[in-house]
PDB file of C-alpha atoms and ligand atoms in Angstrom:
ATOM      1  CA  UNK A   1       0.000   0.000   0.000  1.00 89.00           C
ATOM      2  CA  UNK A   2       2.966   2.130   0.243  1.00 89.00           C
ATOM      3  CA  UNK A   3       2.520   3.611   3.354  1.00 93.00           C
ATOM      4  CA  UNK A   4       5.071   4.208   6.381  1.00 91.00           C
ATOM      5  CA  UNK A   5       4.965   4.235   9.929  1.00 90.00           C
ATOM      6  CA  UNK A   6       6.347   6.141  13.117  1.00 92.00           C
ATOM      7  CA  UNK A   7       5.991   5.072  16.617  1.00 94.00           C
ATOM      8  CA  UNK A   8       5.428   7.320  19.006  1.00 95.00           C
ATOM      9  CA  UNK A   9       5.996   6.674  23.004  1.00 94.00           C
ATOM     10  CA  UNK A  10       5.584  10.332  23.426  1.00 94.00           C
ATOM     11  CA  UNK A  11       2.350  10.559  24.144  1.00 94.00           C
ATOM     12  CA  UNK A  12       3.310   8.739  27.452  1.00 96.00           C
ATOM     13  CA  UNK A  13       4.260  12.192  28.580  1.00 96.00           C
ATOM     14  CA  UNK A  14       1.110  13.379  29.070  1.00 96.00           C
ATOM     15  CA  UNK A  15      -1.127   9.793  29.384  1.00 97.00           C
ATOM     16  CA  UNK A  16      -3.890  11.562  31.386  1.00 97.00           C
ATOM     17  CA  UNK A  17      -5.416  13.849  28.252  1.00 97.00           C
ATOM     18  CA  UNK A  18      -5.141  10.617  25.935  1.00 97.00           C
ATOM     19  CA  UNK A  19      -6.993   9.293  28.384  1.00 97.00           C
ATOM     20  CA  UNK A  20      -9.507  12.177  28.512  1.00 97.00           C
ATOM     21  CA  UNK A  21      -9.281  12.736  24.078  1.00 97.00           C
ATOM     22  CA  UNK A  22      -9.963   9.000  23.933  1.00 96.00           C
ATOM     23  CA  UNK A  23     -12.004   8.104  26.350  1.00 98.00           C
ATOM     24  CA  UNK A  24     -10.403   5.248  27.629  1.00 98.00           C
ATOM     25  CA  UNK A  25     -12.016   3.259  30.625  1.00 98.00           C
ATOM     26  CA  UNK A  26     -10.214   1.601  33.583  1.00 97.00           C
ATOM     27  CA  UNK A  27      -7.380  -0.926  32.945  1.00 97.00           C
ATOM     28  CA  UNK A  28      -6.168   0.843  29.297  1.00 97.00           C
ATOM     29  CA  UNK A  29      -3.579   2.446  29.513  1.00 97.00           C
ATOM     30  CA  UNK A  30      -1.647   3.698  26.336  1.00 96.00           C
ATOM     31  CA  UNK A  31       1.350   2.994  25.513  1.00 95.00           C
ATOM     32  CA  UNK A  32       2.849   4.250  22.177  1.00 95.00           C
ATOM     33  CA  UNK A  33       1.094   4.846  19.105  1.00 95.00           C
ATOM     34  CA  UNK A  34       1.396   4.761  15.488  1.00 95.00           C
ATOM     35  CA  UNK A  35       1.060   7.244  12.382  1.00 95.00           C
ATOM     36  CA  UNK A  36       0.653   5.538   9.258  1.00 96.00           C
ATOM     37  CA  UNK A  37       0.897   7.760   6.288  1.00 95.00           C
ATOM     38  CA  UNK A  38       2.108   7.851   2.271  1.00 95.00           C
ATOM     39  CA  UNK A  39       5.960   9.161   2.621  1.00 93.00           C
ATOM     40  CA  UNK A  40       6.997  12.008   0.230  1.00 93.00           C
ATOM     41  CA  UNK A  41      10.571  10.627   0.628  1.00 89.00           C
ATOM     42  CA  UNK A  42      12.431   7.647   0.760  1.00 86.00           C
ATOM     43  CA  UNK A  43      15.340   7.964   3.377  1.00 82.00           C
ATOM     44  CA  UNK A  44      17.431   4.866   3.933  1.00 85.00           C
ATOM     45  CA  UNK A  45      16.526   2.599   6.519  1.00 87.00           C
ATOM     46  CA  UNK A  46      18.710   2.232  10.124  1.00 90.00           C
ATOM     47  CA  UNK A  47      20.213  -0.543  10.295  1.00 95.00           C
ATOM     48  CA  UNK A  48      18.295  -3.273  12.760  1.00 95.00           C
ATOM     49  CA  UNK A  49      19.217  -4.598  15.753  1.00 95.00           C
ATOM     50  CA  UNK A  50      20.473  -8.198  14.288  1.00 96.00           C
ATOM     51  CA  UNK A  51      18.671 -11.108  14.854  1.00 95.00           C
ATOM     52  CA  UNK A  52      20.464 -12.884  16.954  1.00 94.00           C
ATOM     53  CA  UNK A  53      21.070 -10.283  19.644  1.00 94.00           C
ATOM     54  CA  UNK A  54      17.237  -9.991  20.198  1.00 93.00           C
ATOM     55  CA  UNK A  55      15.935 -13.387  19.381  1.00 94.00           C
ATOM     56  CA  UNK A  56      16.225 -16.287  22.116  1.00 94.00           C
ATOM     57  CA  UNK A  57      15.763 -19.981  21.608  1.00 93.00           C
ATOM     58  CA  UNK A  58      14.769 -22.085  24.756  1.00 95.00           C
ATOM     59  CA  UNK A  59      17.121 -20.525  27.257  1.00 94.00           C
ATOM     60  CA  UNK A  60      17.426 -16.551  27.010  1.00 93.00           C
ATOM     61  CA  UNK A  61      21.069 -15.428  26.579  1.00 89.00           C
ATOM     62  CA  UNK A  62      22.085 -13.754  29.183  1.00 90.00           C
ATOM     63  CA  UNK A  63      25.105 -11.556  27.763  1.00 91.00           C
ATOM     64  CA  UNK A  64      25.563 -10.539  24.236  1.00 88.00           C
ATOM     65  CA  UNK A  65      27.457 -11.385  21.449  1.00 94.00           C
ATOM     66  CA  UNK A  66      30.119  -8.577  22.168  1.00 96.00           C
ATOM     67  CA  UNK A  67      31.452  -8.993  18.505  1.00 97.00           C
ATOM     68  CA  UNK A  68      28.359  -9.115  17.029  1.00 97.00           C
ATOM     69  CA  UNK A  69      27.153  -5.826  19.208  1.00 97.00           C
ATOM     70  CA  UNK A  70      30.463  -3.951  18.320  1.00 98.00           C
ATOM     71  CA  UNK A  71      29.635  -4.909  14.653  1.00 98.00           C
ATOM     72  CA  UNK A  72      25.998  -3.355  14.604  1.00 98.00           C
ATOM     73  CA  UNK A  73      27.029  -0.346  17.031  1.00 98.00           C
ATOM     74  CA  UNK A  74      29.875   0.427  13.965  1.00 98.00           C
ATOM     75  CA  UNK A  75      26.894   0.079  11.549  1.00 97.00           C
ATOM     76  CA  UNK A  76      24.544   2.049  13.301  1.00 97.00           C
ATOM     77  CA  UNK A  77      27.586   4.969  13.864  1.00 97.00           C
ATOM     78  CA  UNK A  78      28.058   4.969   9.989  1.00 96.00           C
ATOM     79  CA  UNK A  79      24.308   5.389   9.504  1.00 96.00           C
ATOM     80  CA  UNK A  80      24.070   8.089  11.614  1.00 95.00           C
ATOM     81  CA  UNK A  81      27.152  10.333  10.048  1.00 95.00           C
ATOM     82  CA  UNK A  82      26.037   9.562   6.851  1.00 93.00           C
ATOM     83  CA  UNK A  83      22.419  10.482   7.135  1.00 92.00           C
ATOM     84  CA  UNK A  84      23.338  13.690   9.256  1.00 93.00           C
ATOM     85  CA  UNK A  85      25.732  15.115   7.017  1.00 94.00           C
ATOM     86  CA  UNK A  86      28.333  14.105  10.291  1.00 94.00           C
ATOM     87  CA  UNK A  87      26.299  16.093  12.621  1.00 96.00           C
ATOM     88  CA  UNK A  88      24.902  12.798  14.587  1.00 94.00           C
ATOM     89  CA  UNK A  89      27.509  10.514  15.922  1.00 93.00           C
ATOM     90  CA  UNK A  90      26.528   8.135  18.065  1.00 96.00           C
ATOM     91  CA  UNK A  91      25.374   4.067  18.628  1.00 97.00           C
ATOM     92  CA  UNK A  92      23.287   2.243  19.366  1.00 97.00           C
ATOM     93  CA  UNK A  93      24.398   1.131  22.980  1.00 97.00           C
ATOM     94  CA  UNK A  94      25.584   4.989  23.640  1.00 97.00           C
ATOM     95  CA  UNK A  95      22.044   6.101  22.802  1.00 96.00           C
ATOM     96  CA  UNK A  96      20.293   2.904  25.110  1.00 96.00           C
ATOM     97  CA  UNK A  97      22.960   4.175  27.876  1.00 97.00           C
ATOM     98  CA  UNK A  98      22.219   7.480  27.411  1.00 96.00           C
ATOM     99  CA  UNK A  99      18.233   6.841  27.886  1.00 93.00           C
ATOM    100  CA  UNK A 100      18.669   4.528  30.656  1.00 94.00           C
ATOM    101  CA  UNK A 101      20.927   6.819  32.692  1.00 96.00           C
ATOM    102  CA  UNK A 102      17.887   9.385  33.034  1.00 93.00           C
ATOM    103  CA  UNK A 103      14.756   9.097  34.769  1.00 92.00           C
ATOM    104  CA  UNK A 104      11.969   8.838  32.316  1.00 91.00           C
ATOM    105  CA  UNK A 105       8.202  10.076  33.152  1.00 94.00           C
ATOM    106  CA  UNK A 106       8.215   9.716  36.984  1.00 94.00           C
ATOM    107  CA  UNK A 107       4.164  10.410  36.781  1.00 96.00           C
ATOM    108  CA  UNK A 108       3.510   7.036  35.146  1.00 95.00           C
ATOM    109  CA  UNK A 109       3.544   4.976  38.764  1.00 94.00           C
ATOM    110  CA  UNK A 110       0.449   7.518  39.581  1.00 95.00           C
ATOM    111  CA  UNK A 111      -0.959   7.576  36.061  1.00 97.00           C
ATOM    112  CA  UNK A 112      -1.165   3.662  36.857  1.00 96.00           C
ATOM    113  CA  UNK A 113      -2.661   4.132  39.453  1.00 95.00           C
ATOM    114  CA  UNK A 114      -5.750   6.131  38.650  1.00 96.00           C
ATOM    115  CA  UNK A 115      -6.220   3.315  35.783  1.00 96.00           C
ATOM    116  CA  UNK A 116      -6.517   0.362  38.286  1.00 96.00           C
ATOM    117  CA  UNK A 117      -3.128  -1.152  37.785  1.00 95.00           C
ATOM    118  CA  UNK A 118      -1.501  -0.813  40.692  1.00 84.00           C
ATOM    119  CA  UNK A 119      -3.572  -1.696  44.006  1.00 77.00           C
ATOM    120  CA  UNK A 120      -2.005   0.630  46.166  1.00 66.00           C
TER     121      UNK A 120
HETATM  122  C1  FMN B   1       7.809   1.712  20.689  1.00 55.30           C
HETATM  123  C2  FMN B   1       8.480   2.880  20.005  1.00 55.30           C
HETATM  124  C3  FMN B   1       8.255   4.165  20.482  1.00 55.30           C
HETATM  125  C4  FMN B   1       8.876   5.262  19.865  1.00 55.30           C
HETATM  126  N1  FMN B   1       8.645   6.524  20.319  1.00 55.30           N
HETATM  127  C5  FMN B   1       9.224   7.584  19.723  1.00 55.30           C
HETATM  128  C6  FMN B   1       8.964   8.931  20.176  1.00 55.30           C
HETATM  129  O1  FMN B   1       8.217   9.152  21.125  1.00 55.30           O
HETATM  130  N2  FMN B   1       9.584   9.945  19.546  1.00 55.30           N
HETATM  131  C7  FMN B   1      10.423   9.732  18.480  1.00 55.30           C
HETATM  132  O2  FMN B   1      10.947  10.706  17.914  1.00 55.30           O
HETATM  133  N3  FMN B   1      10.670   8.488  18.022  1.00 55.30           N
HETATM  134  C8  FMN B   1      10.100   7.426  18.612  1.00 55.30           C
HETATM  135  N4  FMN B   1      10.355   6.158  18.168  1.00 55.30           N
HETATM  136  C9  FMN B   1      11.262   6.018  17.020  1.00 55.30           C
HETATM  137  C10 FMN B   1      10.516   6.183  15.715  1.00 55.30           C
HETATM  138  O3  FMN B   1       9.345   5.412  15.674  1.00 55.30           O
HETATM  139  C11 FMN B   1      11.380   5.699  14.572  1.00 55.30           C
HETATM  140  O4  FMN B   1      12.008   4.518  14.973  1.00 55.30           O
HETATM  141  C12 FMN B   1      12.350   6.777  14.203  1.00 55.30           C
HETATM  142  O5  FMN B   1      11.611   7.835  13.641  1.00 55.30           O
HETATM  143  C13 FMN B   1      13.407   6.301  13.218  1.00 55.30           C
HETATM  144  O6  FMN B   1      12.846   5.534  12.229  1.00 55.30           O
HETATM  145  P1  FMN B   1      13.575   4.196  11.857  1.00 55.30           P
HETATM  146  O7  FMN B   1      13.567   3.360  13.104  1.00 55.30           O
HETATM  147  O8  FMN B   1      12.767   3.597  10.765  1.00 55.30           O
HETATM  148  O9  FMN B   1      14.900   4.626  11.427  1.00 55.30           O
HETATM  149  C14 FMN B   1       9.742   5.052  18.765  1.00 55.30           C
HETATM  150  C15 FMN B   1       9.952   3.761  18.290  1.00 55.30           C
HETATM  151  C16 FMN B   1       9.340   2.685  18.907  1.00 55.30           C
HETATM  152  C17 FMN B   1       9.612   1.307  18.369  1.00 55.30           C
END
């Protein structure tokens, strides 16, 4: 059909007025959503997490393939200076390890809350 899509976590920031615009009921809570729409450009895709770091087959792996990690983290480095014109530089594990290093949306544990989740 030719269409893309983007998803968005964002609108985790501010759960309460999707709540309210959507008129979700108890125990729904949203979590990231999706635009679908016809591109008006075709920008080269980022390279994807490969396979075999992600998928697990009876027992989960507990540490990485460091080569293979290196490997995609070069990849994803390239992708980024190329596609930026050299004003992005970074990886893939220095952008998970600069996301996990922050708190993120401290108002979710309440938002939870006032959806039923969590019995206080
Ligand atoms: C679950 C999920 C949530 C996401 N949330 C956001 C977001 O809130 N803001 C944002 O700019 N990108 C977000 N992204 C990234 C974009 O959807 C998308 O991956 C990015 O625009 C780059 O596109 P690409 O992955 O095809 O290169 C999210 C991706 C996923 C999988």
């Amino acid at each position: 059909m030719g269409l893309g899509g983007v998803s968005v976590g964002g609108l985790r920031n501010q759960p309460s007025q999707v709540v309210a615009l959507l008129d979700l009921p108890q125990h729904v809570a949203p979590l990231f959503d999706m635009y679908l729409h016809h591109p008006n450009q075709q920008p080269s895709l980022r390279p994807r997490l490969p396979q075999a770091l992600v998928a697990h087959e009876n027992q989960y792996k507990k540490s990485p393939d460091d080569a293979l990690l290196a490997q995609y983290d070069a990849q994803v480095r390239r992708y980024y200076q190329e596609r930026t014109g050299g004003n992005k530089e970074t990886s893939w594990s220095e952008q998970i390890a600069d996301t996990l290093k922050k708190e993120s949306r401290p108002h979710i544990r309440s938002f939870l809350e006032s959806q039923g989740f969590i019995q206080k």
